[in-house]
Amino acid sequence: MKESKMKLSRRNFLLAVGASGAAGAAAIAVKTVPQAQPLASGGDKKSSVGYHASAHIRNYYRTTKV
């Protein structure tokens, strides 16, 4: 019975260490994410919304043709 209690406490310890490590990594990741900057008002809003084929996208499609 003593052996099963020791395994259980070891499991709990390892679980706590893993959870605290994950929480620490998440806290660091949240801190380092930059805040989104609002778009400048005015200008052509249609060009920034949705899909648009730019030069590098057209080049990618051209290189993938079989």
N, CA, C and O atoms as CSV, one atom per row, in Angstrom:
chain,resi,resn,atom,element,x,y,z
A,1,MET,N,N,0.825,-1.183,0.000
A,1,MET,CA,C,0.000,0.000,0.000
A,1,MET,C,C,0.876,1.256,0.000
A,1,MET,O,O,0.523,2.259,-0.620
A,2,LYS,N,N,1.964,1.204,0.663
A,2,LYS,CA,C,2.843,2.353,0.714
A,2,LYS,C,C,3.408,2.662,-0.679
A,2,LYS,O,O,3.589,3.824,-1.044
A,3,GLU,N,N,3.681,1.605,-1.447
A,3,GLU,CA,C,4.242,1.781,-2.787
A,3,GLU,C,C,3.243,2.481,-3.711
A,3,GLU,O,O,3.643,3.335,-4.503
A,4,SER,N,N,1.968,2.143,-3.630
A,4,SER,CA,C,0.967,2.773,-4.487
A,4,SER,C,C,0.788,4.246,-4.118
A,4,SER,O,O,0.551,5.074,-4.998
A,5,LYS,N,N,0.895,4.583,-2.843
A,5,LYS,CA,C,0.794,5.977,-2.433
A,5,LYS,C,C,1.968,6.781,-2.977
A,5,LYS,O,O,1.809,7.929,-3.390
A,6,MET,N,N,3.155,6.163,-2.974
A,6,MET,CA,C,4.337,6.847,-3.470
A,6,MET,C,C,4.204,7.096,-4.972
A,6,MET,O,O,4.562,8.176,-5.442
A,7,LYS,N,N,3.704,6.136,-5.729
A,7,LYS,CA,C,3.519,6.306,-7.167
A,7,LYS,C,C,2.504,7.404,-7.438
A,7,LYS,O,O,2.679,8.218,-8.345
A,8,LEU,N,N,1.445,7.416,-6.645
A,8,LEU,CA,C,0.411,8.410,-6.833
A,8,LEU,C,C,0.964,9.807,-6.585
A,8,LEU,O,O,0.673,10.719,-7.358
A,9,SER,N,N,1.738,9.999,-5.548
A,9,SER,CA,C,2.264,11.323,-5.267
A,9,SER,C,C,3.298,11.724,-6.318
A,9,SER,O,O,3.399,12.899,-6.670
A,10,ARG,N,N,4.060,10.762,-6.817
A,10,ARG,CA,C,5.026,11.052,-7.874
A,10,ARG,C,C,4.291,11.479,-9.144
A,10,ARG,O,O,4.718,12.402,-9.838
A,11,ARG,N,N,3.192,10.802,-9.438
A,11,ARG,CA,C,2.379,11.166,-10.601
A,11,ARG,C,C,1.830,12.580,-10.458
A,11,ARG,O,O,1.875,13.368,-11.403
A,12,ASN,N,N,1.319,12.894,-9.291
A,12,ASN,CA,C,0.774,14.233,-9.060
A,12,ASN,C,C,1.859,15.299,-9.193
A,12,ASN,O,O,1.620,16.375,-9.741
A,13,PHE,N,N,3.050,14.990,-8.687
A,13,PHE,CA,C,4.152,15.934,-8.790
A,13,PHE,C,C,4.503,16.190,-10.252
A,13,PHE,O,O,4.650,17.339,-10.669
A,14,LEU,N,N,4.636,15.121,-11.024
A,14,LEU,CA,C,4.986,15.280,-12.434
A,14,LEU,C,C,3.877,15.996,-13.207
A,14,LEU,O,O,4.158,16.782,-14.112
A,15,LEU,N,N,2.641,15.731,-12.859
A,15,LEU,CA,C,1.515,16.417,-13.483
A,15,LEU,C,C,1.569,17.913,-13.181
A,15,LEU,O,O,1.352,18.733,-14.074
A,16,ALA,N,N,1.854,18.271,-11.941
A,16,ALA,CA,C,1.935,19.676,-11.552
A,16,ALA,C,C,3.094,20.373,-12.260
A,16,ALA,O,O,2.956,21.518,-12.691
A,17,VAL,N,N,4.231,19.694,-12.383
A,17,VAL,CA,C,5.386,20.286,-13.067
A,17,VAL,C,C,5.056,20.527,-14.541
A,17,VAL,O,O,5.369,21.587,-15.084
A,18,GLY,N,N,4.433,19.562,-15.174
A,18,GLY,CA,C,4.065,19.712,-16.578
A,18,GLY,C,C,3.055,20.822,-16.794
A,18,GLY,O,O,3.178,21.596,-17.743
A,19,ALA,N,N,2.070,20.908,-15.936
A,19,ALA,CA,C,1.045,21.936,-16.062
A,19,ALA,C,C,1.623,23.325,-15.832
A,19,ALA,O,O,1.266,24.271,-16.534
A,20,SER,N,N,2.507,23.451,-14.863
A,20,SER,CA,C,3.090,24.768,-14.601
A,20,SER,C,C,4.018,25.185,-15.743
A,20,SER,O,O,4.105,26.369,-16.069
A,21,GLY,N,N,4.702,24.232,-16.343
A,21,GLY,CA,C,5.547,24.549,-17.492
A,21,GLY,C,C,4.724,25.026,-18.670
A,21,GLY,O,O,5.097,25.984,-19.347
A,22,ALA,N,N,3.615,24.367,-18.916
A,22,ALA,CA,C,2.736,24.767,-20.018
A,22,ALA,C,C,2.123,26.141,-19.752
A,22,ALA,O,O,2.001,26.957,-20.666
A,23,ALA,N,N,1.744,26.393,-18.518
A,23,ALA,CA,C,1.166,27.688,-18.171
A,23,ALA,C,C,2.207,28.799,-18.315
A,23,ALA,O,O,1.890,29.896,-18.776
A,24,GLY,N,N,3.426,28.516,-17.927
A,24,GLY,CA,C,4.500,29.503,-18.075
A,24,GLY,C,C,4.777,29.811,-19.532
A,24,GLY,O,O,4.963,30.973,-19.895
A,25,ALA,N,N,4.806,28.795,-20.365
A,25,ALA,CA,C,5.037,29.002,-21.796
A,25,ALA,C,C,3.898,29.797,-22.421
A,25,ALA,O,O,4.134,30.653,-23.273
A,26,ALA,N,N,2.679,29.525,-22.007
A,26,ALA,CA,C,1.531,30.260,-22.534
A,26,ALA,C,C,1.582,31.727,-22.106
A,26,ALA,O,O,1.248,32.614,-22.891
A,27,ALA,N,N,1.997,31.982,-20.874
A,27,ALA,CA,C,2.082,33.358,-20.390
A,27,ALA,C,C,3.136,34.134,-21.164
A,27,ALA,O,O,2.931,35.305,-21.484
A,28,ILE,N,N,4.257,33.498,-21.467
A,28,ILE,CA,C,5.310,34.164,-22.229
A,28,ILE,C,C,4.842,34.421,-23.657
A,28,ILE,O,O,5.114,35.481,-24.220
A,29,ALA,N,N,4.147,33.465,-24.238
A,29,ALA,CA,C,3.661,33.624,-25.613
A,29,ALA,C,C,2.650,34.753,-25.706
A,29,ALA,O,O,2.649,35.499,-26.686
A,30,VAL,N,N,1.795,34.892,-24.711
A,30,VAL,CA,C,0.790,35.949,-24.727
A,30,VAL,C,C,1.456,37.310,-24.608
A,30,VAL,O,O,1.016,38.271,-25.239
A,31,LYS,N,N,2.507,37.404,-23.810
A,31,LYS,CA,C,3.207,38.671,-23.636
A,31,LYS,C,C,3.894,39.124,-24.903
A,31,LYS,O,O,3.940,40.323,-25.180
A,32,THR,N,N,4.434,38.193,-25.687
A,32,THR,CA,C,5.239,38.562,-26.840
A,32,THR,C,C,4.441,38.789,-28.107
A,32,THR,O,O,5.024,39.213,-29.105
A,33,VAL,N,N,3.135,38.532,-28.127
A,33,VAL,CA,C,2.316,38.747,-29.316
A,33,VAL,C,C,2.043,40.240,-29.442
A,33,VAL,O,O,1.481,40.840,-28.525
A,34,PRO,N,N,2.434,40.856,-30.570
A,34,PRO,CA,C,2.209,42.294,-30.734
A,34,PRO,C,C,0.724,42.588,-30.952
A,34,PRO,O,O,-0.018,41.768,-31.493
A,35,GLN,N,N,0.322,43.755,-30.524
A,35,GLN,CA,C,-1.061,44.172,-30.712
A,35,GLN,C,C,-1.263,44.596,-32.162
A,35,GLN,O,O,-0.366,45.181,-32.770
A,36,ALA,N,N,-2.425,44.306,-32.712
A,36,ALA,CA,C,-2.734,44.662,-34.094
A,36,ALA,C,C,-2.896,46.173,-34.201
A,36,ALA,O,O,-3.539,46.802,-33.361
A,37,GLN,N,N,-2.311,46.739,-35.235
A,37,GLN,CA,C,-2.418,48.168,-35.474
A,37,GLN,C,C,-3.643,48.433,-36.344
A,37,GLN,O,O,-3.870,47.711,-37.316
A,38,PRO,N,N,-4.430,49.443,-36.020
A,38,PRO,CA,C,-5.601,49.744,-36.847
A,38,PRO,C,C,-5.157,50.267,-38.211
A,38,PRO,O,O,-4.122,50.922,-38.338
A,39,LEU,N,N,-5.962,49.963,-39.221
A,39,LEU,CA,C,-5.659,50.426,-40.563
A,39,LEU,C,C,-5.877,51.931,-40.650
A,39,LEU,O,O,-6.777,52.477,-40.013
A,40,ALA,N,N,-5.056,52.583,-41.433
A,40,ALA,CA,C,-5.208,54.019,-41.627
A,40,ALA,C,C,-6.505,54.278,-42.387
A,40,ALA,O,O,-6.827,53.563,-43.337
A,41,SER,N,N,-7.237,55.285,-41.975
A,41,SER,CA,C,-8.504,55.574,-42.649
A,41,SER,C,C,-8.230,56.203,-44.005
A,41,SER,O,O,-7.208,56.860,-44.208
A,42,GLY,N,N,-9.145,55.994,-44.914
A,42,GLY,CA,C,-8.990,56.518,-46.268
A,42,GLY,C,C,-8.298,55.496,-47.143
A,42,GLY,O,O,-7.916,54.422,-46.677
A,43,GLY,N,N,-8.140,55.827,-48.400
A,43,GLY,CA,C,-7.476,54.921,-49.319
A,43,GLY,C,C,-8.438,53.886,-49.851
A,43,GLY,O,O,-9.637,53.944,-49.580
A,44,ASP,N,N,-7.923,52.951,-50.601
A,44,ASP,CA,C,-8.744,51.907,-51.220
A,44,ASP,C,C,-8.892,50.745,-50.244
A,44,ASP,O,O,-7.936,50.004,-50.015
A,45,LYS,N,N,-10.073,50.581,-49.673
A,45,LYS,CA,C,-10.298,49.518,-48.700
A,45,LYS,C,C,-10.476,48.165,-49.368
A,45,LYS,O,O,-10.240,47.138,-48.731
A,46,LYS,N,N,-10.887,48.132,-50.634
A,46,LYS,CA,C,-11.122,46.863,-51.313
A,46,LYS,C,C,-9.841,46.074,-51.506
A,46,LYS,O,O,-9.884,44.844,-51.537
A,47,SER,N,N,-8.699,46.743,-51.637
A,47,SER,CA,C,-7.456,46.030,-51.890
A,47,SER,C,C,-6.979,45.259,-50.660
A,47,SER,O,O,-6.235,44.289,-50.809
A,48,SER,N,N,-7.377,45.653,-49.464
A,48,SER,CA,C,-6.905,44.978,-48.263
A,48,SER,C,C,-7.886,43.917,-47.752
A,48,SER,O,O,-7.591,43.226,-46.777
A,49,VAL,N,N,-9.035,43.784,-48.394
A,49,VAL,CA,C,-10.040,42.842,-47.925
A,49,VAL,C,C,-10.123,41.668,-48.893
A,49,VAL,O,O,-10.244,41.855,-50.104
A,50,GLY,N,N,-10.057,40.459,-48.348
A,50,GLY,CA,C,-10.244,39.277,-49.169
A,50,GLY,C,C,-9.006,38.877,-49.951
A,50,GLY,O,O,-7.909,39.390,-49.733
A,51,TYR,N,N,-9.219,37.953,-50.863
A,51,TYR,CA,C,-8.135,37.394,-51.659
A,51,TYR,C,C,-7.830,38.306,-52.834
A,51,TYR,O,O,-8.733,38.804,-53.506
A,52,HIS,N,N,-6.542,38.517,-53.069
A,52,HIS,CA,C,-6.110,39.202,-54.276
A,52,HIS,C,C,-4.798,38.582,-54.730
A,52,HIS,O,O,-3.912,38.313,-53.919
A,53,ALA,N,N,-4.685,38.361,-56.015
A,53,ALA,CA,C,-3.499,37.703,-56.575
A,53,ALA,C,C,-2.409,38.742,-56.778
A,53,ALA,O,O,-2.491,39.564,-57.691
A,54,SER,N,N,-1.391,38.707,-55.932
A,54,SER,CA,C,-0.268,39.611,-56.091
A,54,SER,C,C,0.796,38.937,-56.946
A,54,SER,O,O,0.625,37.798,-57.380
A,55,ALA,N,N,1.884,39.639,-57.183
A,55,ALA,CA,C,2.928,39.135,-58.069
A,55,ALA,C,C,3.537,37.843,-57.537
A,55,ALA,O,O,3.766,36.912,-58.308
A,56,HIS,N,N,3.805,37.767,-56.230
A,56,HIS,CA,C,4.430,36.548,-55.718
A,56,HIS,C,C,3.473,35.361,-55.740
A,56,HIS,O,O,3.918,34.220,-55.863
A,57,ILE,N,N,2.178,35.602,-55.624
A,57,ILE,CA,C,1.200,34.509,-55.707
A,57,ILE,C,C,1.114,34.005,-57.144
A,57,ILE,O,O,1.076,32.797,-57.377
A,58,ARG,N,N,1.083,34.930,-58.112
A,58,ARG,CA,C,1.064,34.512,-59.513
A,58,ARG,C,C,2.327,33.734,-59.863
A,58,ARG,O,O,2.268,32.769,-60.625
A,59,ASN,N,N,3.463,34.143,-59.315
A,59,ASN,CA,C,4.714,33.426,-59.552
A,59,ASN,C,C,4.646,32.017,-58.970
A,59,ASN,O,O,5.122,31.069,-59.594
A,60,TYR,N,N,4.063,31.868,-57.788
A,60,TYR,CA,C,3.920,30.548,-57.172
A,60,TYR,C,C,3.050,29.638,-58.043
A,60,TYR,O,O,3.406,28.486,-58.294
A,61,TYR,N,N,1.927,30.151,-58.496
A,61,TYR,CA,C,1.041,29.355,-59.347
A,61,TYR,C,C,1.740,28.968,-60.653
A,61,TYR,O,O,1.569,27.855,-61.149
A,62,ARG,N,N,2.524,29.892,-61.202
A,62,ARG,CA,C,3.239,29.614,-62.440
A,62,ARG,C,C,4.259,28.486,-62.231
A,62,ARG,O,O,4.438,27.652,-63.119
A,63,THR,N,N,4.922,28.449,-61.087
A,63,THR,CA,C,5.951,27.435,-60.845
A,63,THR,C,C,5.358,26.074,-60.491
A,63,THR,O,O,6.060,25.066,-60.567
A,64,THR,N,N,4.096,26.022,-60.112
A,64,THR,CA,C,3.497,24.735,-59.730
A,64,THR,C,C,2.795,24.036,-60.888
A,64,THR,O,O,2.291,22.925,-60.722
A,65,LYS,N,N,2.754,24.660,-62.042
A,65,LYS,CA,C,2.106,24.026,-63.185
A,65,LYS,C,C,2.888,22.794,-63.616
A,65,LYS,O,O,4.119,22.797,-63.654
A,66,VAL,N,N,2.150,21.749,-63.937
A,66,VAL,CA,C,2.788,20.488,-64.353
A,66,VAL,C,C,2.852,20.396,-65.850
A,66,VAL,O,O,3.354,19.409,-66.387
